[in-house]
Short mmCIF file of C-alpha atoms and ligand atoms in Angstrom, two decimals:
data_model
loop_
_atom_site.label_atom_id
_atom_site.label_comp_id
_atom_site.label_asym_id
_atom_site.label_seq_id
_atom_site.Cartn_x
_atom_site.Cartn_y
_atom_site.Cartn_z
CA MET T 1 -11.15 14.87 14.31
CA GLN T 2 -8.16 13.65 15.91
CA ARG T 3 -8.12 9.83 16.43
CA PRO T 4 -7.27 8.47 20.13
CA GLY T 5 -4.01 6.57 20.77
CA ARG T 6 -1.66 5.87 17.91
CA PRO T 7 -3.07 3.72 15.05
CA ALA T 8 -1.13 0.96 13.97
CA PRO T 9 1.02 1.17 10.56
CA VAL T 10 -1.60 -0.89 8.55
CA ALA T 11 -3.28 0.32 5.23
CA VAL T 12 -6.50 -1.59 5.05
CA ALA T 13 -7.28 -2.48 1.28
CA LEU T 14 -10.94 -1.37 0.99
CA ASP T 15 -11.32 -3.69 -2.08
CA ALA T 16 -15.19 -3.31 -1.68
CA PRO T 17 -18.06 -4.21 -4.58
CA ASP T 18 -19.94 -0.77 -3.53
CA LEU T 19 -19.32 2.45 -1.81
CA ASP T 20 -21.58 1.83 1.21
CA THR T 21 -19.53 -1.30 1.99
CA ALA T 22 -16.16 0.71 1.74
CA ALA T 23 -17.53 3.29 3.93
CA ARG T 24 -18.54 0.72 6.36
CA TRP T 25 -15.23 -1.13 6.42
CA ALA T 26 -13.51 2.32 6.68
CA ALA T 27 -15.43 3.36 9.71
CA LEU T 28 -15.00 0.05 11.49
CA VAL T 29 -11.11 -0.11 10.99
CA THR T 30 -10.28 3.57 11.30
CA PRO T 31 -10.05 3.41 15.20
CA HIS T 32 -7.14 1.01 14.99
CA VAL T 33 -5.22 1.48 11.88
CA SER T 34 -3.31 4.44 10.42
CA THR T 35 -4.43 4.20 6.73
CA VAL T 36 -7.34 2.95 4.45
CA LYS T 37 -6.51 2.08 0.74
CA ILE T 38 -8.43 3.02 -2.35
CA GLY T 39 -7.74 0.75 -5.35
CA LEU T 40 -8.62 0.68 -8.71
CA GLU T 41 -12.01 -1.29 -8.16
CA LEU T 42 -13.42 1.38 -6.31
CA TYR T 43 -11.90 4.40 -8.01
CA LEU T 44 -12.82 3.45 -11.31
CA ARG T 45 -16.47 2.73 -10.21
CA TYR T 46 -16.92 5.68 -7.95
CA GLY T 47 -14.38 8.42 -9.17
CA PRO T 48 -12.81 11.22 -6.93
CA ASP T 49 -15.73 11.16 -4.56
CA VAL T 50 -14.64 8.04 -3.11
CA VAL T 51 -11.80 9.64 -1.46
CA ALA T 52 -14.03 11.97 0.75
CA THR T 53 -16.38 9.33 1.49
CA VAL T 54 -13.77 6.89 3.11
CA ARG T 55 -11.78 9.47 4.94
CA GLY T 56 -14.91 10.73 6.38
CA ALA T 57 -14.36 13.09 9.59
CA SER T 58 -11.84 10.64 11.14
CA GLY T 59 -8.53 11.98 9.79
CA VAL T 60 -7.53 8.44 8.48
CA GLU T 61 -4.53 8.79 5.91
CA VAL T 62 -5.61 7.72 2.39
CA PHE T 63 -3.47 5.65 0.31
CA LEU T 64 -4.65 5.84 -3.46
CA ASP T 65 -3.33 2.75 -5.14
CA LEU T 66 -4.12 3.58 -8.89
CA LYS T 67 -0.57 1.97 -9.79
CA LEU T 68 -0.29 4.55 -12.57
CA HIS T 69 1.74 3.03 -15.62
CA ASP T 70 1.67 5.09 -18.84
CA ILE T 71 3.97 7.52 -21.02
CA PRO T 72 5.46 10.20 -18.67
CA ALA T 73 3.46 13.06 -19.99
CA THR T 74 -0.01 10.80 -19.35
CA VAL T 75 1.04 9.75 -15.97
CA ALA T 76 2.02 13.34 -14.95
CA GLY T 77 -1.69 14.66 -16.07
CA ALA T 78 -3.32 11.62 -14.03
CA ALA T 79 -1.05 12.40 -11.00
CA ARG T 80 -1.89 16.17 -11.29
CA ALA T 81 -5.84 15.23 -11.88
CA VAL T 82 -5.69 13.40 -8.47
CA SER T 83 -3.62 16.19 -6.58
CA ARG T 84 -6.64 18.10 -5.42
CA LEU T 85 -7.65 14.90 -3.38
CA ARG T 86 -4.28 15.35 -1.27
CA PRO T 87 -3.85 11.43 -0.70
CA GLU T 88 -0.98 10.75 1.69
CA ILE T 89 0.36 8.11 -0.75
CA LEU T 90 -0.19 7.63 -4.39
CA THR T 91 1.37 4.54 -6.35
CA VAL T 92 2.83 4.42 -9.84
CA HIS T 93 4.68 1.12 -11.26
CA ALA T 94 8.35 1.20 -10.92
CA ALA T 95 8.44 -0.63 -14.51
CA GLY T 96 7.32 2.79 -15.96
CA GLY T 97 10.83 3.87 -15.79
CA THR T 98 12.71 6.97 -14.62
CA ASP T 99 10.98 9.65 -16.68
CA MET T 100 7.41 8.54 -15.72
CA ILE T 101 8.28 8.15 -12.10
CA ARG T 102 9.79 11.46 -12.19
CA ALA T 103 6.75 12.79 -13.91
CA ALA T 104 4.55 11.46 -11.36
CA VAL T 105 6.61 13.16 -8.48
CA ASP T 106 6.75 16.74 -9.98
CA ALA T 107 3.03 16.39 -10.71
CA ALA T 108 1.66 15.14 -7.14
CA ALA T 109 0.61 17.38 -4.39
CA PRO T 110 3.61 18.36 -2.15
CA GLY T 111 2.34 16.03 0.88
CA THR T 112 1.81 13.23 -1.41
CA CYS T 113 4.51 10.12 -0.83
CA VAL T 114 4.63 8.64 -4.54
CA ALA T 115 5.42 5.01 -4.04
CA ALA T 116 6.66 2.77 -6.78
CA VAL T 117 5.28 -0.65 -6.92
CA THR T 118 8.43 -3.21 -7.73
CA VAL T 119 7.25 -6.57 -8.52
CA LEU T 120 3.67 -7.49 -7.63
CA THR T 121 3.24 -9.50 -4.67
CA SER T 122 0.78 -11.71 -6.77
CA MET T 123 4.16 -12.72 -8.87
CA GLY T 124 6.62 -15.11 -8.50
CA ALA T 125 10.27 -16.27 -10.24
CA GLY T 126 8.24 -18.23 -12.99
CA ASP T 127 6.11 -15.03 -13.63
CA LEU T 128 9.28 -13.02 -14.17
CA ALA T 129 10.81 -15.61 -16.28
CA ALA T 130 7.87 -15.61 -18.70
CA LEU T 131 8.28 -11.89 -18.91
CA GLY T 132 11.85 -12.35 -19.89
CA MET T 133 12.95 -10.60 -16.85
CA PRO T 134 16.39 -12.05 -15.89
CA GLY T 135 17.49 -12.69 -12.26
CA SER T 136 15.54 -13.72 -8.92
CA VAL T 137 12.54 -11.78 -7.66
CA SER T 138 14.76 -10.13 -5.07
CA ASP T 139 17.21 -9.04 -7.77
CA VAL T 140 14.42 -7.53 -9.97
CA VAL T 141 12.68 -5.91 -6.76
CA ARG T 142 16.12 -4.44 -5.86
CA ARG T 143 16.94 -2.93 -9.26
CA MET T 144 13.58 -1.50 -9.37
CA ALA T 145 13.66 -0.12 -6.25
CA VAL T 146 17.20 1.63 -6.68
CA LEU T 147 15.99 3.05 -9.72
CA ALA T 148 12.54 4.17 -8.37
CA VAL T 149 14.22 6.18 -5.49
CA ALA T 150 17.03 7.76 -7.94
CA ALA T 151 13.74 9.03 -9.94
CA GLY T 152 12.42 10.93 -6.63
CA ALA T 153 10.19 8.17 -5.40
CA ARG T 154 9.65 8.75 -1.47
CA GLY T 155 8.04 5.15 -1.06
CA LEU T 156 8.24 1.68 -2.43
CA VAL T 157 5.91 -1.17 -2.51
CA CYS T 158 7.44 -4.74 -2.25
CA SER T 159 6.78 -7.94 -0.56
CA PRO T 160 7.76 -8.72 3.22
CA HIS T 161 10.39 -11.10 1.49
CA GLU T 162 12.45 -8.22 0.05
CA VAL T 163 11.67 -5.64 2.68
CA ALA T 164 15.42 -6.15 4.13
CA ALA T 165 17.28 -6.34 1.35
CA VAL T 166 15.40 -3.12 -0.26
CA ARG T 167 16.23 -1.45 3.03
CA ALA T 168 19.74 -2.24 2.85
CA GLU T 169 19.92 -0.63 -0.67
CA VAL T 170 17.73 2.59 -0.21
CA GLY T 171 18.47 3.52 3.39
CA PRO T 172 16.05 4.64 6.25
CA ASP T 173 14.33 7.51 4.66
CA VAL T 174 12.36 5.58 2.09
CA VAL T 175 8.82 4.38 3.10
CA LEU T 176 8.67 0.72 2.69
CA ILE T 177 4.99 -0.65 1.91
CA THR T 178 4.22 -4.44 2.05
CA PRO T 179 1.38 -6.15 0.61
CA GLY T 180 1.17 -9.84 0.76
CA VAL T 181 0.63 -9.88 4.67
CA ARG T 182 -1.44 -12.68 6.16
CA PRO T 183 -1.82 -13.11 9.85
CA ALA T 184 -0.86 -16.82 10.97
CA GLY T 185 -3.61 -19.30 9.63
CA ALA T 186 -5.22 -16.82 7.18
CA ASP T 187 -6.09 -17.77 3.55
CA GLN T 188 -3.17 -16.77 1.34
CA HIS T 189 -5.64 -16.03 -1.62
CA ASP T 190 -3.97 -14.93 -4.82
CA GLN T 191 -0.81 -13.65 -3.09
CA ALA T 192 2.42 -15.71 -3.99
CA ARG T 193 5.02 -14.09 -1.39
CA VAL T 194 3.51 -13.77 1.91
CA ALA T 195 4.52 -13.24 5.65
CA THR T 196 2.68 -12.40 9.07
CA PRO T 197 2.25 -8.66 10.10
CA GLU T 198 4.93 -9.46 12.91
CA GLU T 199 7.49 -10.76 10.33
CA ALA T 200 6.89 -7.97 7.96
CA PHE T 201 7.21 -5.32 10.52
CA ARG T 202 10.40 -7.04 12.08
CA ALA T 203 11.90 -7.05 8.34
CA GLY T 204 11.90 -3.46 8.48
CA ALA T 205 8.27 -2.58 6.61
CA ASP T 206 6.82 0.80 7.40
CA LEU T 207 3.39 0.31 6.25
CA LEU T 208 1.41 -3.07 6.15
CA VAL T 209 -1.14 -3.46 3.26
CA ILE T 210 -3.86 -5.93 4.63
CA GLY T 211 -7.04 -6.48 2.59
CA ARG T 212 -9.05 -9.57 2.92
CA PRO T 213 -8.05 -11.13 6.29
CA ILE T 214 -9.64 -7.80 7.85
CA THR T 215 -12.30 -6.86 5.37
CA ARG T 216 -13.83 -10.43 4.86
CA ALA T 217 -13.50 -11.34 8.59
CA PRO T 218 -16.83 -11.62 10.36
CA ASP T 219 -15.80 -8.56 12.34
CA PRO T 220 -13.49 -6.23 10.28
CA GLY T 221 -13.05 -3.92 13.36
CA ALA T 222 -12.16 -6.88 15.70
CA ALA T 223 -9.82 -8.21 12.94
CA ALA T 224 -7.96 -4.68 12.63
CA ALA T 225 -7.80 -4.59 16.30
CA ALA T 226 -6.22 -7.95 16.44
CA VAL T 227 -3.63 -7.03 13.75
CA ALA T 228 -2.66 -3.81 15.61
CA ALA T 229 -2.38 -5.60 18.97
CA SER T 230 -0.13 -8.31 17.42
CA LEU T 231 2.23 -5.48 16.07
CA ARG T 232 2.02 -3.87 19.53
CA ARG T 233 3.32 -7.05 20.93
CA ALA T 234 5.97 -7.40 18.16
CA VAL T 235 7.71 -4.24 19.29
CA SER T 236 7.15 -4.85 22.98
CA GLY T 237 4.30 -2.59 23.99
CA SER T 238 4.67 0.14 21.62
CA VAL T 239 3.30 0.81 18.35
CA PRO T 240 6.00 1.21 15.80
CA ARG T 241 6.60 4.52 13.79
O1 LIG J 301 -6.59 -8.79 0.09
P1 LIG J 301 -5.05 -8.53 0.29
O2 LIG J 301 -4.57 -8.14 1.57
O3 LIG J 301 -4.46 -9.63 -0.78
O4 LIG J 301 -5.17 -7.32 -0.34
C1 LIG J 301 -3.73 -6.60 -0.88
C2 LIG J 301 -4.10 -5.38 -1.69
O5 LIG J 301 -2.57 -4.93 -1.79
C3 LIG J 301 -4.82 -5.48 -2.72
O6 LIG J 301 -5.49 -4.12 -2.91
C4 LIG J 301 -3.84 -5.11 -4.08
O7 LIG J 301 -4.11 -4.47 -5.03
C5 LIG J 301 -2.56 -4.35 -3.36
N1 LIG J 301 -1.29 -4.64 -3.83
C6 LIG J 301 -0.68 -6.01 -3.78
N2 LIG J 301 0.55 -6.10 -4.36
C7 LIG J 301 1.41 -5.00 -4.66
C8 LIG J 301 0.67 -3.83 -4.49
C9 LIG J 301 -0.39 -3.72 -4.22
O8 LIG J 301 -1.51 -6.90 -3.41
N3 LIG J 301 2.46 -5.35 -5.17
#
């Protein structure tokens, strides 16, 4: 089914406790956003069927956020296992390294954008220092981004704070995906590096991941519509690519 208008470049994180809730959230937000994101909580509880359930008849794009991270052969097997679900986006951790990222890219369905997660948006400089990773968050993100793209990743996940620097490193063709997005005044929850939807978009993000500010709102459909409207305003009347 074709959806009316051009939905906003937002992936709503369906981090729901059960399948009925996820399907309800998906139905409410799908008229307004391009994408719904299925994460580990939902996928591990309900398995592959969850993809068809949230995709429904709407034609919304599915972002399978499994953040694969293992030896290359295991990640290739996992990417192959989910390829029949035809997700538009599948995530791996960039920290898995060149061979692991390449294995995922080779094994994924042809239409799937393998996106490498750089540094989780819940982590700050202190967390990286505790892990023994030298440099600022931005340095680490840029190093991971360059490595992941060289390994074949067509997408990258980073915080809105690093989008401009990453874009400068990897050029215009890589899809930059940013979690850590909070409408002005919304609760930050456990996210450490946040920005508003407008700021993230203006910095060069292609797809904004937003979960709790939409799904935990009294009316998730209205909250998604409000984010979409704010993005339309940010680009003076037209929804960005
Ligand atoms: O509710 P909230 O907007 O914080 O949800 C953010 C979503 O983005 C969660 O599903 C989380 O797993 C995901 N994510 C993230 N940071 C990353 C990659 C994905 O927060 N680096």
